[in-house]
PDB file of C-alpha atoms and ligand atoms in Angstrom:
ATOM      1  CA  MET A 251      95.235 131.855  76.659  1.00 61.00           C
ATOM      2  CA  THR A 252      98.624 131.085  74.993  1.00 61.00           C
ATOM      3  CA  GLY A 253     100.956 134.503  75.342  1.00 79.00           C
ATOM      4  CA  ALA A 254     103.421 134.811  77.586  1.00 80.00           C
ATOM      5  CA  GLY A 255     101.753 137.373  79.867  1.00 84.00           C
ATOM      6  CA  ASP A 256      98.175 134.902  79.822  1.00 89.00           C
ATOM      7  CA  ILE A 257     100.768 131.729  81.152  1.00 92.00           C
ATOM      8  CA  ARG A 258     103.232 134.293  83.746  1.00 94.00           C
ATOM      9  CA  PHE A 259      99.299 135.346  85.380  1.00 95.00           C
ATOM     10  CA  VAL A 260      98.104 132.351  85.936  1.00 96.00           C
ATOM     11  CA  LYS A 261     101.549 130.731  86.703  1.00 97.00           C
ATOM     12  CA  VAL A 262     101.140 133.508  89.833  1.00 97.00           C
ATOM     13  CA  LEU A 263      98.069 132.758  90.851  1.00 97.00           C
ATOM     14  CA  ILE A 264      98.638 128.756  91.197  1.00 98.00           C
ATOM     15  CA  ALA A 265     101.606 130.683  93.706  1.00 98.00           C
ATOM     16  CA  VAL A 266      99.609 132.369  95.424  1.00 98.00           C
ATOM     17  CA  ASN A 267      96.656 129.569  95.857  1.00 97.00           C
ATOM     18  CA  GLY A 268      99.153 127.045  96.806  1.00 98.00           C
ATOM     19  CA  ILE A 269     100.812 129.506  99.361  1.00 97.00           C
ATOM     20  CA  VAL A 270      97.238 130.365 100.912  1.00 98.00           C
ATOM     21  CA  PRO A 271      97.418 127.285 103.185  1.00 98.00           C
ATOM     22  CA  LEU A 272     100.191 127.982 105.399  1.00 98.00           C
ATOM     23  CA  ALA A 273      99.223 132.086 106.070  1.00 98.00           C
ATOM     24  CA  MET A 274      96.343 130.083 106.854  1.00 98.00           C
ATOM     25  CA  LEU A 275      98.484 127.604 109.194  1.00 97.00           C
ATOM     26  CA  GLY A 276     100.061 129.977 110.705  1.00 97.00           C
ATOM     27  CA  TRP A 277      97.784 132.074 110.840  1.00 98.00           C
ATOM     28  CA  ASP A 278      95.325 129.572 112.705  1.00 97.00           C
ATOM     29  CA  TRP A 279      98.125 128.697 114.804  1.00 96.00           C
ATOM     30  CA  ASN A 280      98.838 132.239 116.112  1.00 96.00           C
ATOM     31  CA  GLN A 281      95.414 132.671 116.484  1.00 97.00           C
ATOM     32  CA  GLY A 282      95.176 129.454 119.104  1.00 96.00           C
ATOM     33  CA  ASN A 283      93.146 127.910 116.649  1.00 96.00           C
ATOM     34  CA  LEU A 284      94.221 124.215 115.760  1.00 96.00           C
ATOM     35  CA  GLY A 285      92.501 122.848 118.219  1.00 95.00           C
ATOM     36  CA  ALA A 286      94.011 120.448 121.648  1.00 95.00           C
ATOM     37  CA  ASN A 287      97.463 118.889 119.579  1.00 97.00           C
ATOM     38  CA  PRO A 288      98.279 121.971 116.634  1.00 97.00           C
ATOM     39  CA  ILE A 289     101.774 120.189 115.864  1.00 96.00           C
ATOM     40  CA  GLU A 290      98.940 116.673 114.794  1.00 97.00           C
ATOM     41  CA  PHE A 291      96.778 118.911 112.741  1.00 98.00           C
ATOM     42  CA  ILE A 292     100.031 120.937 110.780  1.00 98.00           C
ATOM     43  CA  LEU A 293     101.835 116.984 110.755  1.00 97.00           C
ATOM     44  CA  SER A 294      98.545 116.211 108.954  1.00 97.00           C
ATOM     45  CA  THR A 295      97.259 119.171 107.518  1.00 98.00           C
ATOM     46  CA  THR A 296     100.975 119.505 105.279  1.00 98.00           C
ATOM     47  CA  GLY A 297     100.967 115.672 105.094  1.00 98.00           C
ATOM     48  CA  TYR A 298      97.577 116.715 103.044  1.00 98.00           C
ATOM     49  CA  LEU A 299      98.724 119.376 101.485  1.00 98.00           C
ATOM     50  CA  THR A 300     102.062 117.547 100.174  1.00 98.00           C
ATOM     51  CA  LEU A 301     100.047 114.086  98.215  1.00 98.00           C
ATOM     52  CA  ILE A 302      97.179 116.667  96.926  1.00 98.00           C
ATOM     53  CA  PHE A 303      99.674 118.631  95.139  1.00 98.00           C
ATOM     54  CA  LEU A 304     102.154 115.763  94.248  1.00 98.00           C
ATOM     55  CA  LEU A 305      99.058 114.162  92.926  1.00 98.00           C
ATOM     56  CA  LEU A 306      97.859 117.124  91.002  1.00 98.00           C
ATOM     57  CA  SER A 307     100.865 117.327  89.453  1.00 98.00           C
ATOM     58  CA  LEU A 308     100.986 113.178  87.969  1.00 98.00           C
ATOM     59  CA  ALA A 309      97.445 114.325  86.993  1.00 97.00           C
ATOM     60  CA  VAL A 310      98.735 117.362  84.474  1.00 97.00           C
ATOM     61  CA  THR A 311      99.830 115.140  81.505  1.00 94.00           C
ATOM     62  CA  PRO A 312      96.718 113.026  81.271  1.00 95.00           C
ATOM     63  CA  LEU A 313      94.758 116.745  81.536  1.00 96.00           C
ATOM     64  CA  ARG A 314      96.355 117.692  78.474  1.00 95.00           C
ATOM     65  CA  LYS A 315      95.914 114.416  76.321  1.00 92.00           C
ATOM     66  CA  MET A 316      92.538 114.528  76.754  1.00 91.00           C
ATOM     67  CA  THR A 317      91.732 118.591  76.832  1.00 94.00           C
ATOM     68  CA  GLY A 318      94.325 119.131  74.432  1.00 93.00           C
ATOM     69  CA  ARG A 319      95.643 122.014  75.787  1.00 93.00           C
ATOM     70  CA  ASN A 320      99.235 121.765  75.844  1.00 93.00           C
ATOM     71  CA  GLU A 321      99.711 124.661  77.640  1.00 93.00           C
ATOM     72  CA  LEU A 322      98.947 122.763  80.789  1.00 95.00           C
ATOM     73  CA  ILE A 323     102.376 121.257  80.290  1.00 94.00           C
ATOM     74  CA  ARG A 324     103.949 125.319  81.669  1.00 94.00           C
ATOM     75  CA  PHE A 325     101.978 124.446  85.144  1.00 97.00           C
ATOM     76  CA  ARG A 326     103.390 121.184  86.306  1.00 97.00           C
ATOM     77  CA  ARG A 327     106.723 122.205  87.611  1.00 97.00           C
ATOM     78  CA  LEU A 328     105.646 124.984  89.684  1.00 98.00           C
ATOM     79  CA  VAL A 329     102.871 122.465  90.881  1.00 98.00           C
ATOM     80  CA  GLY A 330     105.697 120.213  91.535  1.00 98.00           C
ATOM     81  CA  LEU A 331     107.056 122.350  92.738  1.00 98.00           C
ATOM     82  CA  LEU A 332     104.138 122.900  95.796  1.00 98.00           C
ATOM     83  CA  ALA A 333     103.933 119.269  96.362  1.00 98.00           C
ATOM     84  CA  PHE A 334     108.005 119.785  97.702  1.00 98.00           C
ATOM     85  CA  PHE A 335     108.068 122.419  99.332  1.00 98.00           C
ATOM     86  CA  TYR A 336     104.630 121.181 100.760  1.00 98.00           C
ATOM     87  CA  GLY A 337     106.721 118.174 101.394  1.00 98.00           C
ATOM     88  CA  CYS A 338     109.975 120.017 102.908  1.00 98.00           C
ATOM     89  CA  VAL A 339     107.441 121.657 106.076  1.00 98.00           C
ATOM     90  CA  HIS A 340     105.763 118.593 106.977  1.00 98.00           C
ATOM     91  CA  LEU A 341     109.473 117.000 107.511  1.00 98.00           C
ATOM     92  CA  ILE A 342     110.645 120.253 109.164  1.00 98.00           C
ATOM     93  CA  THR A 343     107.854 120.123 111.323  1.00 98.00           C
ATOM     94  CA  TYR A 344     108.300 116.752 112.152  1.00 98.00           C
ATOM     95  CA  SER A 345     111.924 116.871 112.798  1.00 98.00           C
ATOM     96  CA  ILE A 346     111.281 120.123 115.287  1.00 98.00           C
ATOM     97  CA  PHE A 347     108.618 118.910 117.688  1.00 96.00           C
ATOM     98  CA  ASP A 348     108.039 115.720 117.276  1.00 96.00           C
ATOM     99  CA  LYS A 349     111.669 114.920 117.244  1.00 97.00           C
ATOM    100  CA  SER A 350     113.437 118.130 118.442  1.00 97.00           C
ATOM    101  CA  LEU A 351     115.960 118.604 115.663  1.00 98.00           C
ATOM    102  CA  ASP A 352     117.750 115.165 117.419  1.00 98.00           C
ATOM    103  CA  LEU A 353     118.956 112.976 114.670  1.00 98.00           C
ATOM    104  CA  SER A 354     119.940 109.844 115.399  1.00 98.00           C
ATOM    105  CA  ALA A 355     115.846 110.076 116.975  1.00 98.00           C
ATOM    106  CA  ILE A 356     114.991 109.930 113.112  1.00 98.00           C
ATOM    107  CA  VAL A 357     117.242 107.524 111.885  1.00 98.00           C
ATOM    108  CA  SER A 358     116.027 105.255 114.592  1.00 98.00           C
ATOM    109  CA  ASP A 359     112.346 106.125 114.120  1.00 98.00           C
ATOM    110  CA  VAL A 360     113.054 105.285 110.077  1.00 98.00           C
ATOM    111  CA  TRP A 361     114.503 102.052 111.055  1.00 97.00           C
ATOM    112  CA  GLU A 362     111.851 100.937 113.717  1.00 98.00           C
ATOM    113  CA  ARG A 363     109.218 102.836 111.440  1.00 98.00           C
ATOM    114  CA  PRO A 364     108.054 101.336 108.082  1.00 98.00           C
ATOM    115  CA  PHE A 365     105.684 104.310 107.107  1.00 98.00           C
ATOM    116  CA  ILE A 366     108.104 106.735 108.499  1.00 98.00           C
ATOM    117  CA  ALA A 367     110.771 105.403 106.141  1.00 98.00           C
ATOM    118  CA  LEU A 368     108.186 105.468 102.910  1.00 98.00           C
ATOM    119  CA  GLY A 369     107.451 109.501 103.360  1.00 98.00           C
ATOM    120  CA  MET A 370     111.218 109.883 103.856  1.00 98.00           C
ATOM    121  CA  SER A 371     111.680 108.071 100.404  1.00 98.00           C
ATOM    122  CA  ALA A 372     108.871 109.434  98.755  1.00 98.00           C
ATOM    123  CA  LEU A 373     110.420 113.289  99.662  1.00 98.00           C
ATOM    124  CA  GLY A 374     113.777 111.454  99.040  1.00 98.00           C
ATOM    125  CA  ILE A 375     112.432 111.013  95.463  1.00 98.00           C
ATOM    126  CA  MET A 376     111.272 114.736  94.924  1.00 98.00           C
ATOM    127  CA  LEU A 377     114.396 116.492  96.393  1.00 98.00           C
ATOM    128  CA  PRO A 378     116.463 115.149  92.843  1.00 98.00           C
ATOM    129  CA  LEU A 379     113.637 116.353  90.534  1.00 98.00           C
ATOM    130  CA  ALA A 380     112.912 119.236  92.408  1.00 98.00           C
ATOM    131  CA  ILE A 381     116.693 120.454  91.958  1.00 98.00           C
ATOM    132  CA  THR A 382     116.477 118.957  87.934  1.00 98.00           C
ATOM    133  CA  SER A 383     113.173 121.159  87.478  1.00 96.00           C
ATOM    134  CA  THR A 384     115.092 124.406  85.305  1.00 96.00           C
ATOM    135  CA  ASN A 385     115.343 124.639  81.854  1.00 94.00           C
ATOM    136  CA  GLY A 386     119.113 124.333  82.659  1.00 97.00           C
ATOM    137  CA  TRP A 387     118.386 120.714  83.691  1.00 97.00           C
ATOM    138  CA  ILE A 388     116.788 119.912  81.618  1.00 96.00           C
ATOM    139  CA  LYS A 389     119.380 121.401  78.606  1.00 97.00           C
ATOM    140  CA  ARG A 390     121.910 119.766  80.332  1.00 97.00           C
ATOM    141  CA  LEU A 391     120.821 115.882  81.254  1.00 96.00           C
ATOM    142  CA  GLY A 392     119.088 116.430  77.506  1.00 96.00           C
ATOM    143  CA  GLY A 393     114.930 115.727  77.291  1.00 94.00           C
ATOM    144  CA  LYS A 394     115.295 111.816  76.640  1.00 96.00           C
ATOM    145  CA  ARG A 395     117.304 111.807  80.046  1.00 97.00           C
ATOM    146  CA  TRP A 396     115.577 114.147  81.357  1.00 97.00           C
ATOM    147  CA  GLN A 397     111.965 112.215  81.307  1.00 95.00           C
ATOM    148  CA  LYS A 398     112.953 108.733  82.239  1.00 96.00           C
ATOM    149  CA  LEU A 399     114.694 111.082  85.575  1.00 97.00           C
ATOM    150  CA  HIS A 400     111.152 112.422  85.928  1.00 97.00           C
ATOM    151  CA  ARG A 401     109.146 109.392  85.419  1.00 95.00           C
ATOM    152  CA  LEU A 402     110.592 108.775  88.804  1.00 98.00           C
ATOM    153  CA  VAL A 403     107.938 110.657  90.362  1.00 98.00           C
ATOM    154  CA  TYR A 404     105.410 107.891  90.041  1.00 97.00           C
ATOM    155  CA  LEU A 405     107.264 105.883  92.195  1.00 98.00           C
ATOM    156  CA  ALA A 406     106.998 109.195  94.572  1.00 98.00           C
ATOM    157  CA  GLY A 407     103.727 108.876  94.518  1.00 98.00           C
ATOM    158  CA  ILE A 408     103.682 104.760  95.293  1.00 98.00           C
ATOM    159  CA  PHE A 409     105.375 105.502  98.367  1.00 98.00           C
ATOM    160  CA  ALA A 410     103.388 108.658  99.296  1.00 98.00           C
ATOM    161  CA  VAL A 411      99.797 106.888  99.486  1.00 98.00           C
ATOM    162  CA  LEU A 412     102.127 103.996 101.193  1.00 98.00           C
ATOM    163  CA  HIS A 413     102.798 106.054 104.185  1.00 98.00           C
ATOM    164  CA  PHE A 414      99.688 107.657 104.043  1.00 98.00           C
ATOM    165  CA  TRP A 415      97.649 103.651 104.159  1.00 98.00           C
ATOM    166  CA  LEU A 416     100.120 102.822 107.214  1.00 98.00           C
ATOM    167  CA  ILE A 417      99.081 105.591 109.484  1.00 97.00           C
ATOM    168  CA  GLN A 418      95.616 105.158 109.402  1.00 96.00           C
ATOM    169  CA  LYS A 419      93.792 102.841 111.896  1.00 92.00           C
ATOM    170  CA  SER A 420      90.479 102.187 111.463  1.00 93.00           C
ATOM    171  CA  ASP A 421      89.173 104.747 108.855  1.00 94.00           C
ATOM    172  CA  PHE A 422      90.598 104.429 105.755  1.00 96.00           C
ATOM    173  CA  SER A 423      88.457 106.245 103.474  1.00 97.00           C
ATOM    174  CA  TRP A 424      91.291 108.975 102.550  1.00 97.00           C
ATOM    175  CA  PRO A 425      93.458 106.986 102.133  1.00 97.00           C
ATOM    176  CA  ILE A 426      91.748 104.562  99.824  1.00 98.00           C
ATOM    177  CA  VAL A 427      90.558 107.673  97.854  1.00 98.00           C
ATOM    178  CA  GLY A 428      94.387 108.431  97.509  1.00 98.00           C
ATOM    179  CA  VAL A 429      95.138 104.783  95.485  1.00 98.00           C
ATOM    180  CA  LEU A 430      92.679 104.972  93.293  1.00 98.00           C
ATOM    181  CA  VAL A 431      93.309 108.458  92.008  1.00 98.00           C
ATOM    182  CA  LEU A 432      97.276 107.089  91.578  1.00 98.00           C
ATOM    183  CA  ALA A 433      96.013 103.672  90.077  1.00 98.00           C
ATOM    184  CA  ALA A 434      93.879 106.361  87.548  1.00 98.00           C
ATOM    185  CA  LEU A 435      96.582 108.090  86.475  1.00 97.00           C
ATOM    186  CA  LEU A 436      99.237 105.500  86.437  1.00 96.00           C
ATOM    187  CA  ILE A 437      96.841 103.167  84.085  1.00 96.00           C
ATOM    188  CA  TYR A 438      96.087 106.194  81.805  1.00 95.00           C
ATOM    189  CA  ARG A 439      99.690 106.624  81.969  1.00 92.00           C
ATOM    190  CA  VAL A 440     100.656 103.167  80.438  1.00 92.00           C
ATOM    191  CA  TRP A 441      97.923 102.589  78.228  1.00 93.00           C
ATOM    192  CA  ALA A 442      98.652 106.121  76.780  1.00 89.00           C
ATOM    193  CA  LYS A 443     101.661 104.707  76.514  1.00 85.00           C
ATOM    194  CA  PHE A 444     100.909 101.826  74.448  1.00 87.00           C
ATOM    195  CA  ALA A 445      97.669 102.340  72.265  1.00 82.00           C
ATOM    196  CA  PRO A 446      98.651 104.335  69.794  1.00 70.00           C
ATOM    197  CA  LYS A 447     100.953 101.638  69.312  1.00 66.00           C
ATOM    198  CA  ALA A 448      98.372  99.067  69.361  1.00 60.00           C
ATOM    199  CA  GLY A 449      96.820 100.919  66.935  1.00 55.00           C
ATOM    200  CA  ALA A 450      98.912 101.400  64.572  1.00 58.00           C
ATOM    201  CA  SER A 451      99.862  98.113  64.110  1.00 59.00           C
ATOM    202  CA  ALA A 452      96.279  96.788  63.690  1.00 54.00           C
ATOM    203  CA  LYS A 453      96.214  99.244  61.325  1.00 56.00           C
ATOM    204  CA  ALA A 454      98.986  98.068  59.764  1.00 54.00           C
TER     205      ALA A 454
HETATM  206  C1  HEM B 708     105.653 113.068  99.432  1.00 91.21           C
HETATM  207  C2  HEM B 708     105.889 112.672 101.076  1.00 91.21           C
HETATM  208  C3  HEM B 708     104.654 112.648 102.009  1.00 91.21           C
HETATM  209  C4  HEM B 708     103.519 112.890 102.084  1.00 91.21           C
HETATM  210  C5  HEM B 708     102.914 112.968 100.464  1.00 91.21           C
HETATM  211  C6  HEM B 708     103.290 112.609 103.727  1.00 91.21           C
HETATM  212  C7  HEM B 708     102.161 112.285 103.419  1.00 91.21           C
HETATM  213  C8  HEM B 708     101.407 112.656 105.403  1.00 91.21           C
HETATM  214  C9  HEM B 708      99.517 112.560 104.561  1.00 91.21           C
HETATM  215  C10 HEM B 708      98.511 112.639 104.457  1.00 91.21           C
HETATM  216  C11 HEM B 708      99.583 112.355 106.440  1.00 91.21           C
HETATM  217  C12 HEM B 708      98.436 112.529 106.798  1.00 91.21           C
HETATM  218  C13 HEM B 708      97.849 111.661 108.102  1.00 91.21           C
HETATM  219  C14 HEM B 708      96.404 111.281 108.895  1.00 91.21           C
HETATM  220  O1  HEM B 708      96.324 112.724 109.780  1.00 91.21           O
HETATM  221  O2  HEM B 708      95.451 110.632 108.439  1.00 91.21           O
HETATM  222  C15 HEM B 708     100.843 112.090 107.328  1.00 91.21           C
HETATM  223  C16 HEM B 708     100.718 112.296 108.803  1.00 91.21           C
HETATM  224  C17 HEM B 708     102.450 112.044 108.811  1.00 91.21           C
HETATM  225  N1  HEM B 708     103.671 112.756 107.996  1.00 91.21           N
HETATM  226 FE1  HEM B 708     103.799 112.474 106.168  1.00 91.21          FE
HETATM  227  N2  HEM B 708     103.751 112.161 104.124  1.00 91.21           N
HETATM  228  C18 HEM B 708     104.575 112.938 103.433  1.00 91.21           C
HETATM  229  C19 HEM B 708     106.542 112.411 104.068  1.00 91.21           C
HETATM  230  C20 HEM B 708     106.642 112.390 105.212  1.00 91.21           C
HETATM  231  C21 HEM B 708     107.935 112.561 105.737  1.00 91.21           C
HETATM  232  C22 HEM B 708     109.249 112.731 105.058  1.00 91.21           C
HETATM  233  C23 HEM B 708     108.258 112.293 107.200  1.00 91.21           C
HETATM  234  C24 HEM B 708     108.798 112.388 108.197  1.00 91.21           C
HETATM  235  C25 HEM B 708     109.769 111.840 108.088  1.00 91.21           C
HETATM  236  C26 HEM B 708     106.654 112.029 107.766  1.00 91.21           C
HETATM  237  C27 HEM B 708     105.950 111.828 107.825  1.00 91.21           C
HETATM  238  C28 HEM B 708     105.141 112.262 108.985  1.00 91.21           C
HETATM  239  C29 HEM B 708     104.029 111.718 110.294  1.00 91.21           C
HETATM  240  C30 HEM B 708     104.870 111.370 111.028  1.00 91.21           C
HETATM  241  C31 HEM B 708     102.785 111.825 110.575  1.00 91.21           C
HETATM  242  C32 HEM B 708     101.536 111.877 111.862  1.00 91.21           C
HETATM  243  C33 HEM B 708     101.209 110.802 111.738  1.00 91.21           C
HETATM  244  C34 HEM B 708      99.838 110.117 112.713  1.00 91.21           C
HETATM  245  O3  HEM B 708      99.568 111.096 112.870  1.00 91.21           O
HETATM  246  O4  HEM B 708     100.305 109.560 114.209  1.00 91.21           O
HETATM  247  N3  HEM B 708     106.071 112.512 106.196  1.00 91.21           N
HETATM  248  N4  HEM B 708     102.307 112.647 105.564  1.00 91.21           N
END
């Protein structure tokens, strides 16, 4: 798969599939199928979707390097934007249904509840990354600076996993999965950065 048409087709496929969970959520809400507490269900589902797409976007580069399929990089921006999109739906759900759009209640929540502060920080980091994800911004910032800025996505990942962890009261199995996946991706990234250099200096 190298043709521009193929890439475009896969992008459309990812975008359509990425939106399906939201469509299903909307449909089930409309049908009254979201259980006793629909808002809690929507908040939880959009939170999971944000985290899944965020971790998937972080997995693209390791996958590309391990498989040698360089075209995978062409889908990273879209997956990252899906993460940001679900993060926004998550925040909007919280702001409207949990806080009735009361800005001062939201600010004091950020101040008083560390898991809210962490969620806000994760999404706050993702905002400039989403804005600068276009080719125009890559040119404007220059490749090196753009890459440095976009490394902040790992910090967003750390904040997001901590946010998820702090919400749990008893069952930590999914947050543990989140921590392990994020740790594996971070360790791979550090290893990929230093391993080739270590190999080269050993040869020298
Ligand atoms: C990258 C950003 C974020 C990610 C990945 C994320 C992830 C999650 C996940 C996975 C859950 C589900 C937890 C569960 O049901 O076990 C959740 C719940 C929640 N999130 Fe987020 N979140 C993010 C940002 C935010 C923001 C910006 C806010 C609001 C300011 C927020 C507020 C909440 C609330 C209120 C809950 C429900 C907590 C509860 O059930 O008691 N999150 N989030």
